[in-house]
Structure formats: C-alpha cells, structure tokens
Tab-separated table of C-alpha atoms in Angstrom:
chain	number	residue	atom	x	y	z
A	8	UNK	CA	9.641	-12.260	-28.086
A	9	UNK	CA	9.633	-14.091	-24.765
A	10	UNK	CA	9.196	-11.692	-21.833
A	11	UNK	CA	9.770	-12.770	-18.221
A	12	UNK	CA	8.369	-10.962	-15.188
A	13	UNK	CA	10.007	-11.014	-11.743
A	14	UNK	CA	7.988	-9.881	-8.709
A	15	UNK	CA	10.859	-9.338	-6.293
A	16	UNK	CA	8.763	-8.783	-3.162
A	17	UNK	CA	6.636	-11.910	-3.688
A	18	UNK	CA	3.860	-10.706	-1.398
A	19	UNK	CA	0.155	-11.482	-1.654
A	20	UNK	CA	-0.414	-8.057	-3.241
A	21	UNK	CA	-0.163	-7.919	-7.053
A	22	UNK	CA	2.506	-5.747	-8.656
A	23	UNK	CA	0.785	-3.068	-10.737
A	24	UNK	CA	3.784	-2.211	-12.932
A	25	UNK	CA	4.284	-5.848	-13.927
A	26	UNK	CA	0.589	-6.235	-14.805
A	27	UNK	CA	0.861	-3.187	-17.092
A	28	UNK	CA	4.069	-4.436	-18.705
A	29	UNK	CA	2.377	-7.790	-19.327
A	30	UNK	CA	-0.649	-6.109	-20.895
A	31	UNK	CA	1.477	-4.006	-23.263
A	32	UNK	CA	3.706	-6.873	-24.407
A	33	UNK	CA	0.766	-9.199	-24.959
A	34	UNK	CA	-0.838	-6.436	-27.013
A	35	UNK	CA	2.282	-6.550	-29.214
A	36	UNK	CA	1.862	-10.311	-29.624
A	37	UNK	CA	4.702	-11.259	-27.267
A	38	UNK	CA	4.624	-14.239	-24.914
A	39	UNK	CA	4.746	-13.265	-21.224
A	40	UNK	CA	5.786	-15.704	-18.486
A	41	UNK	CA	6.984	-15.593	-14.887
A	42	UNK	CA	10.742	-15.603	-14.435
A	43	UNK	CA	12.390	-18.949	-13.657
A	44	UNK	CA	16.169	-18.880	-12.967
A	45	UNK	CA	16.908	-22.088	-14.879
A	46	UNK	CA	15.255	-20.675	-18.008
A	47	UNK	CA	16.945	-17.239	-17.988
A	48	UNK	CA	18.911	-17.914	-21.190
A	49	UNK	CA	15.661	-18.336	-23.133
A	50	UNK	CA	14.249	-14.889	-22.338
A	51	UNK	CA	14.489	-11.908	-24.658
A	52	UNK	CA	13.866	-9.560	-21.720
A	53	UNK	CA	13.391	-9.802	-17.959
A	54	UNK	CA	11.558	-7.114	-15.984
A	55	UNK	CA	12.028	-7.078	-12.199
A	56	UNK	CA	9.997	-4.794	-9.938
A	57	UNK	CA	10.748	-4.262	-6.225
A	58	UNK	CA	8.602	-2.110	-3.925
A	59	UNK	CA	10.298	-2.561	-0.540
A	60	UNK	CA	13.904	-1.620	0.220
A	61	UNK	CA	14.241	-4.471	2.731
A	62	UNK	CA	13.412	-7.170	0.179
A	63	UNK	CA	16.671	-9.076	-0.510
A	64	UNK	CA	18.184	-8.890	-3.982
A	65	UNK	CA	17.600	-12.007	-6.080
A	66	UNK	CA	21.061	-13.168	-7.157
A	67	UNK	CA	19.577	-15.367	-9.887
A	68	UNK	CA	18.552	-12.387	-12.026
A	69	UNK	CA	20.716	-11.941	-15.130
A	70	UNK	CA	22.823	-8.745	-15.233
A	71	UNK	CA	20.833	-7.484	-18.205
A	72	UNK	CA	17.468	-7.647	-16.419
A	73	UNK	CA	15.561	-4.356	-16.328
A	74	UNK	CA	15.070	-3.413	-12.669
A	75	UNK	CA	12.804	-0.702	-11.347
A	76	UNK	CA	10.860	0.362	-8.283
A	77	UNK	CA	11.316	2.093	-4.954
A	78	UNK	CA	12.890	-1.056	-3.510
A	79	UNK	CA	15.743	-0.786	-5.994
A	80	UNK	CA	16.063	2.962	-5.398
A	81	UNK	CA	15.156	3.471	-9.056
A	82	UNK	CA	12.390	6.010	-9.615
A	83	UNK	CA	11.938	5.830	-13.389
A	84	UNK	CA	8.413	5.713	-14.761
A	85	UNK	CA	6.703	3.586	-17.369
A	86	UNK	CA	6.216	5.074	-20.859
A	87	UNK	CA	2.759	6.637	-21.209
A	88	UNK	CA	1.610	3.862	-23.555
A	89	UNK	CA	2.333	1.341	-20.791
A	90	UNK	CA	1.355	3.489	-17.813
A	91	UNK	CA	-2.104	4.165	-19.218
A	92	UNK	CA	-2.954	0.663	-20.390
A	93	UNK	CA	-5.418	-1.498	-18.481
A	94	UNK	CA	-3.384	-3.945	-16.363
A	95	UNK	CA	-3.437	-7.626	-17.262
A	96	UNK	CA	-4.943	-8.968	-14.048
A	97	UNK	CA	-4.734	-12.544	-15.348
A	98	UNK	CA	-0.961	-12.873	-14.867
A	99	UNK	CA	-1.497	-13.773	-11.196
A	100	UNK	CA	-3.747	-16.680	-12.142
A	101	UNK	CA	-0.909	-19.160	-12.294
A	102	UNK	CA	1.151	-21.428	-10.093
A	103	UNK	CA	4.795	-20.503	-10.624
A	104	UNK	CA	8.158	-21.035	-9.035
A	105	UNK	CA	9.933	-18.221	-7.246
A	106	UNK	CA	12.911	-18.467	-4.932
A	107	UNK	CA	12.613	-22.282	-4.805
A	108	UNK	CA	9.009	-22.247	-3.586
A	109	UNK	CA	5.669	-22.844	-5.270
A	110	UNK	CA	2.824	-20.511	-4.498
A	111	UNK	CA	-0.650	-20.293	-5.947
A	112	UNK	CA	-1.265	-16.660	-6.844
A	113	UNK	CA	-4.954	-16.173	-7.690
A	114	UNK	CA	-6.026	-13.502	-10.117
A	115	UNK	CA	-7.122	-10.499	-8.027
A	116	UNK	CA	-10.859	-10.025	-7.715
A	117	UNK	CA	-10.451	-6.261	-7.744
A	118	UNK	CA	-9.040	-3.611	-10.051
A	119	UNK	CA	-5.938	-1.676	-9.071
A	120	UNK	CA	-4.571	1.733	-9.975
A	121	UNK	CA	-4.024	5.429	-9.366
A	122	UNK	CA	-6.394	8.295	-10.150
A	123	UNK	CA	-3.890	10.845	-8.795
A	124	UNK	CA	-0.122	10.691	-8.296
A	125	UNK	CA	2.152	12.531	-5.899
A	126	UNK	CA	1.650	14.308	-2.588
A	127	UNK	CA	2.282	17.853	-1.391
A	128	UNK	CA	2.623	17.147	2.348
A	129	UNK	CA	6.406	16.548	2.368
A	130	UNK	CA	6.361	14.366	5.491
A	131	UNK	CA	9.958	13.651	6.497
A	132	UNK	CA	9.409	9.876	6.598
A	133	UNK	CA	7.646	9.574	3.231
A	134	UNK	CA	9.344	8.955	-0.105
A	135	UNK	CA	6.356	9.906	-2.287
A	136	UNK	CA	7.098	13.652	-2.796
A	137	UNK	CA	10.707	12.827	-3.667
A	138	UNK	CA	9.632	10.076	-6.055
A	139	UNK	CA	6.478	11.551	-7.626
A	140	UNK	CA	6.425	15.274	-6.844
A	141	UNK	CA	3.336	17.412	-6.243
A	142	UNK	CA	-0.111	15.860	-6.330
A	143	UNK	CA	-1.650	15.861	-9.818
A	144	UNK	CA	-4.394	14.204	-11.859
A	145	UNK	CA	-3.317	10.871	-13.325
A	146	UNK	CA	-6.129	8.720	-14.745
A	147	UNK	CA	-9.846	8.104	-14.955
A	148	UNK	CA	-10.952	5.120	-12.897
A	149	UNK	CA	-12.503	3.503	-15.984
A	150	UNK	CA	-9.015	3.291	-17.532
A	151	UNK	CA	-8.084	0.399	-15.229
A	152	UNK	CA	-11.389	-0.716	-13.698
A	153	UNK	CA	-12.520	-4.196	-14.752
A	154	UNK	CA	-14.172	-5.288	-11.482
A	155	UNK	CA	-16.839	-3.984	-9.139
A	156	UNK	CA	-14.182	-3.688	-6.415
A	157	UNK	CA	-11.369	-1.155	-6.846
A	158	UNK	CA	-8.185	-0.676	-4.818
A	159	UNK	CA	-6.804	2.855	-5.164
A	160	UNK	CA	-3.095	3.386	-4.475
A	161	UNK	CA	-3.227	7.207	-4.393
A	162	UNK	CA	-1.187	8.811	-1.632
A	163	UNK	CA	-3.341	11.925	-1.211
A	164	UNK	CA	-6.441	11.587	-3.354
A	165	UNK	CA	-8.363	14.275	-1.424
A	166	UNK	CA	-5.733	16.929	-2.221
A	167	UNK	CA	-6.777	17.343	-5.875
A	168	UNK	CA	-10.081	18.282	-7.526
A	169	UNK	CA	-9.650	15.383	-9.963
A	170	UNK	CA	-9.555	12.968	-7.042
A	171	UNK	CA	-12.778	14.411	-5.625
A	172	UNK	CA	-14.468	14.220	-9.037
A	173	UNK	CA	-13.405	10.583	-9.401
A	174	UNK	CA	-14.836	9.768	-5.964
A	175	UNK	CA	-18.167	11.163	-7.148
A	176	UNK	CA	-17.886	9.110	-10.353
A	177	UNK	CA	-17.113	5.892	-8.457
A	178	UNK	CA	-20.202	6.477	-6.314
A	179	UNK	CA	-22.329	6.899	-9.476
A	180	UNK	CA	-20.854	3.710	-10.951
A	181	UNK	CA	-21.676	1.775	-7.793
A	182	UNK	CA	-18.066	0.701	-7.233
A	183	UNK	CA	-16.839	-0.611	-3.901
A	184	UNK	CA	-13.503	0.937	-2.984
A	185	UNK	CA	-10.432	0.684	-0.819
A	186	UNK	CA	-8.114	3.683	-0.532
A	187	UNK	CA	-5.194	1.429	0.266
A	188	UNK	CA	-2.694	4.136	1.222
A	189	UNK	CA	-5.158	5.950	3.453
A	190	UNK	CA	-7.013	9.259	3.396
A	191	UNK	CA	-5.632	12.537	4.761
A	192	UNK	CA	-7.813	13.286	7.790
A	193	UNK	CA	-6.893	16.984	7.575
A	194	UNK	CA	-8.797	17.250	4.288
A	195	UNK	CA	-12.008	15.648	5.519
A	196	UNK	CA	-14.633	18.321	6.123
A	197	UNK	CA	-18.415	18.037	5.973
A	198	UNK	CA	-18.771	18.000	2.156
A	199	UNK	CA	-15.872	15.561	1.706
A	200	UNK	CA	-17.287	13.290	4.423
A	201	UNK	CA	-20.630	13.200	2.595
A	202	UNK	CA	-18.918	12.299	-0.700
A	203	UNK	CA	-16.984	9.513	0.998
A	204	UNK	CA	-20.166	8.291	2.698
A	205	UNK	CA	-21.762	7.886	-0.747
A	206	UNK	CA	-19.186	5.231	-1.648
A	207	UNK	CA	-19.403	1.518	-1.054
A	208	UNK	CA	-16.458	0.063	0.874
A	209	UNK	CA	-15.140	-3.484	0.630
A	210	UNK	CA	-12.235	-2.989	3.025
A	211	UNK	CA	-11.617	-0.687	5.998
A	212	UNK	CA	-11.643	3.076	5.656
A	213	UNK	CA	-7.988	3.908	6.270
A	214	UNK	CA	-6.608	6.984	8.018
A	215	UNK	CA	-3.218	7.736	9.588
A	216	UNK	CA	-2.159	9.170	12.923
A	217	UNK	CA	1.625	9.472	12.658
A	218	UNK	CA	2.138	12.298	15.177
A	219	UNK	CA	0.432	13.416	18.388
A	220	UNK	CA	-0.688	16.619	16.690
A	221	UNK	CA	-2.891	14.578	14.349
A	222	UNK	CA	-4.997	13.081	17.138
A	223	UNK	CA	-7.702	15.801	17.241
A	224	UNK	CA	-7.735	15.931	13.431
A	225	UNK	CA	-8.376	12.191	13.194
A	226	UNK	CA	-11.096	12.408	15.846
A	227	UNK	CA	-12.835	15.213	13.964
A	228	UNK	CA	-12.619	13.349	10.637
A	229	UNK	CA	-14.055	10.145	12.109
A	230	UNK	CA	-16.911	12.045	13.758
A	231	UNK	CA	-17.735	13.756	10.450
A	232	UNK	CA	-17.610	10.473	8.526
A	233	UNK	CA	-19.838	8.695	11.009
A	234	UNK	CA	-22.293	11.597	11.072
A	235	UNK	CA	-22.398	11.553	7.252
A	236	UNK	CA	-23.283	7.854	7.303
A	237	UNK	CA	-20.003	6.317	6.105
A	238	UNK	CA	-20.285	2.586	6.777
A	239	UNK	CA	-16.990	0.864	6.001
A	240	UNK	CA	-16.243	-2.607	7.336
A	241	UNK	CA	-13.957	-0.936	9.860
A	242	UNK	CA	-12.213	2.348	10.601
A	243	UNK	CA	-8.505	1.585	10.389
A	244	UNK	CA	-5.622	3.893	11.325
A	245	UNK	CA	-1.916	3.594	10.541
A	246	UNK	CA	0.392	4.438	13.455
A	247	UNK	CA	4.008	5.328	12.622
A	248	UNK	CA	6.281	4.060	15.400
A	249	UNK	CA	9.432	5.979	16.269
A	250	UNK	CA	9.233	6.711	20.003
A	251	UNK	CA	7.293	3.768	21.432
A	252	UNK	CA	5.863	5.602	24.455
A	253	UNK	CA	4.468	8.343	22.223
A	254	UNK	CA	3.101	5.772	19.762
A	255	UNK	CA	1.387	4.021	22.690
A	256	UNK	CA	-0.401	7.250	23.598
A	257	UNK	CA	-1.686	7.595	20.037
A	258	UNK	CA	-2.656	3.935	19.870
A	259	UNK	CA	-4.742	4.045	23.033
A	260	UNK	CA	-6.393	7.269	21.866
A	261	UNK	CA	-7.410	5.590	18.602
A	262	UNK	CA	-8.630	2.544	20.473
A	263	UNK	CA	-10.858	4.818	22.543
A	264	UNK	CA	-12.379	6.195	19.326
A	265	UNK	CA	-13.296	2.680	18.207
A	266	UNK	CA	-10.644	2.605	15.464
A	267	UNK	CA	-8.417	-0.351	14.624
A	268	UNK	CA	-4.781	0.818	14.877
A	269	UNK	CA	-2.076	-0.718	12.705
A	270	UNK	CA	1.494	-0.023	13.807
A	271	UNK	CA	4.360	0.405	11.348
A	272	UNK	CA	7.929	0.858	12.593
A	273	UNK	CA	9.865	3.676	10.964
A	274	UNK	CA	12.330	2.768	8.211
A	275	UNK	CA	14.324	5.261	6.197
A	276	UNK	CA	14.510	5.260	2.381
A	277	UNK	CA	17.859	3.468	2.207
A	278	UNK	CA	17.038	0.884	4.888
A	279	UNK	CA	19.913	2.135	7.059
A	280	UNK	CA	17.556	2.478	10.024
A	281	UNK	CA	16.258	-0.947	10.980
A	282	UNK	CA	13.471	-1.083	13.581
A	283	UNK	CA	14.636	-1.731	17.133
A	284	UNK	CA	13.526	-4.851	18.978
A	285	UNK	CA	11.241	-2.666	21.108
A	286	UNK	CA	9.633	-1.148	18.005
A	287	UNK	CA	9.173	-4.586	16.445
A	288	UNK	CA	7.604	-5.965	19.612
A	289	UNK	CA	5.349	-2.930	19.847
A	290	UNK	CA	4.128	-3.470	16.281
A	291	UNK	CA	3.542	-7.137	17.027
A	292	UNK	CA	1.496	-6.240	20.111
A	293	UNK	CA	-0.694	-3.756	18.215
A	294	UNK	CA	-1.163	-5.830	15.074
A	295	UNK	CA	-1.740	-9.197	16.764
A	296	UNK	CA	-5.346	-8.630	17.753
A	297	UNK	CA	-5.458	-11.396	20.356
A	298	UNK	CA	-2.501	-9.794	22.149
A	299	UNK	CA	-3.879	-6.286	21.737
A	300	UNK	CA	-7.170	-7.254	23.341
A	301	UNK	CA	-5.755	-9.386	26.153
A	302	UNK	CA	-2.753	-7.516	27.572
A	303	UNK	CA	-1.627	-3.892	27.878
A	304	UNK	CA	1.611	-2.828	26.225
A	305	UNK	CA	3.582	-2.079	29.448
A	306	UNK	CA	2.805	-5.580	30.703
A	307	UNK	CA	3.614	-7.197	27.366
A	308	UNK	CA	6.905	-5.284	27.086
A	309	UNK	CA	7.927	-6.249	30.619
A	310	UNK	CA	7.053	-9.866	29.892
A	311	UNK	CA	9.067	-9.938	26.651
A	312	UNK	CA	11.945	-7.892	28.079
A	313	UNK	CA	12.353	-10.364	30.925
A	314	UNK	CA	11.996	-13.413	28.685
A	315	UNK	CA	14.564	-12.131	26.184
A	316	UNK	CA	16.971	-10.628	28.719
A	317	UNK	CA	16.627	-7.127	27.265
A	318	UNK	CA	17.635	-3.890	28.982
A	319	UNK	CA	14.814	-1.763	30.389
C-alpha cells in the first residue's frame, strides 16, 4: 500500500498523530510518503491532520481522504495499536512540497508525546475537557522517548499521580524536558517544586496567567520553584488576551516577577470569534521582544491607532 500524509497546519512543530500513523503503516510493510496533489490518484490512503481551526482547508485533498484533529472539529482517537506505538520521527527528515512551496523539515531532535491525557479544570476557553475528558494516565515516557530531550504535550500533568511518578522517572533517566502546554501553577507546592527542580530543562518552564485571580498563585509557584533550585532557561508565562487593559495589568505583573510573558488572543472553538485589531496589536507588542523592551503598551497603542486611523 502507498500511504500519504498531509500536515494541514504546516508549522515548524511536528504532527504527533502523523508520526504514529507513519510508524504503524511502515511496521505493516507499507510505503509512507508526504502528500502531493498531483500524485493523489496513486495513493491507497491519505491521512490529513489539522490542529488549528484557523488553518485554511486544503482544496487539493481528495474527498476520500481521512481527516482528523481539533482543527477539523473531529475528535476521534487513534486505535490503541497506533496510539501506543513509538512515533516515526524520521518522516520530517525530508524536503517535500506542500501548498506550492518547498520547505526543509528536519527530523526533530527531541521525542514527543503524552504521559497523561485530559484536564479537569473546565476553563471556558479550553477545548481539552470537551475533547479528552477528565485527566487520566496515558503512557510511560519510555514508550515514545528516543532522545535525551522530551517535549510533553500534557495539558495538566501535575493533576494525576501518574504524571508525578513520570516526572520522578524522567529525573532518574536524566532527561531534559519541556512541558509544552504549561504547568498548572495552582498545583505547585513545596514537594512538587522540588520534583520539578530535579529535572533538566531544555526550554523555558511554562506557566499560565489567564485571569487576574491567578496572579498571586503564579507568584507563589515561581517563588517555590526558585527556592527549590529549578533552573530552566527561562520562566515563561502564557497570557490569554480578552480585555486588553486587564491583560496589560497581568503582563506588567509578570514582567515584574522576571517572567517572560507570551500573549495569545482569545479564539473560540469554531473560529467565530476572530481577534480584534487591538488584541492582535497587543499580542505583537508583548511577543516582539524589541518592542516590549523599548516602548510601553499605551504609547505603542496610541502610535499604531494614529498611524492606522483607528478609533480610540
């Protein structure tokens, strides 16, 4: 069989589901290639995965292609035999055509996976509880780990005993980690801070401050982590942006703690709520470090508002 993979989002981040599908089909002796529109008639099956709802549909996909992922609004899961296979990290080693462009996609130098799935927080802006349900144990890190560096995609790893046990195991194995979706600051107490401090980090330690009420919780967590000796490359904090003035208050608070804020404008699950121009400019100001360090938001907003002829 000839199997074609289609990474709809085409970002610099590898698609975990496609790497698992590739691994399973190659295990069956099938040939696996990247999808090319002009070769669609040759394929026995096409698998398309889309993470983000705002990624445009690819009109070149055949009607019989198997589509899945949050971006398509399809929440089906992989069969266990595929879900619990070690991903084929080599599929991103190639130069391939996608949407009329050529991009070199290097094989990731880190392993990627989940040790827990789900989240019990039920935040109104988050799709995870609706998609995955309550937090639960999912896998042992050695199931998917083939590198010294590991990126974990868990949404609330600290909310389950299995997650804590796996953190201890990763420390024993000497792995360097990145909790890519962030850690819940509310669950970081003294013992948890010490476990996290025992880990090696190859990317920032990520937290989130999505509401004003989380500010003291984040401050406490950071103080505990620093006291325990956690030494990530950087303390990084996601900032959900709905009301810009309120987000600015949180951002400046985080800046005062020595954290690196990263602003994300609110989008709903169906993409009906597009970020406003003010929200987009705010995110640009926060995330463009040269701007963030050289000008305050009120001055930047006034400058851009005047230049673009926007209402106050």
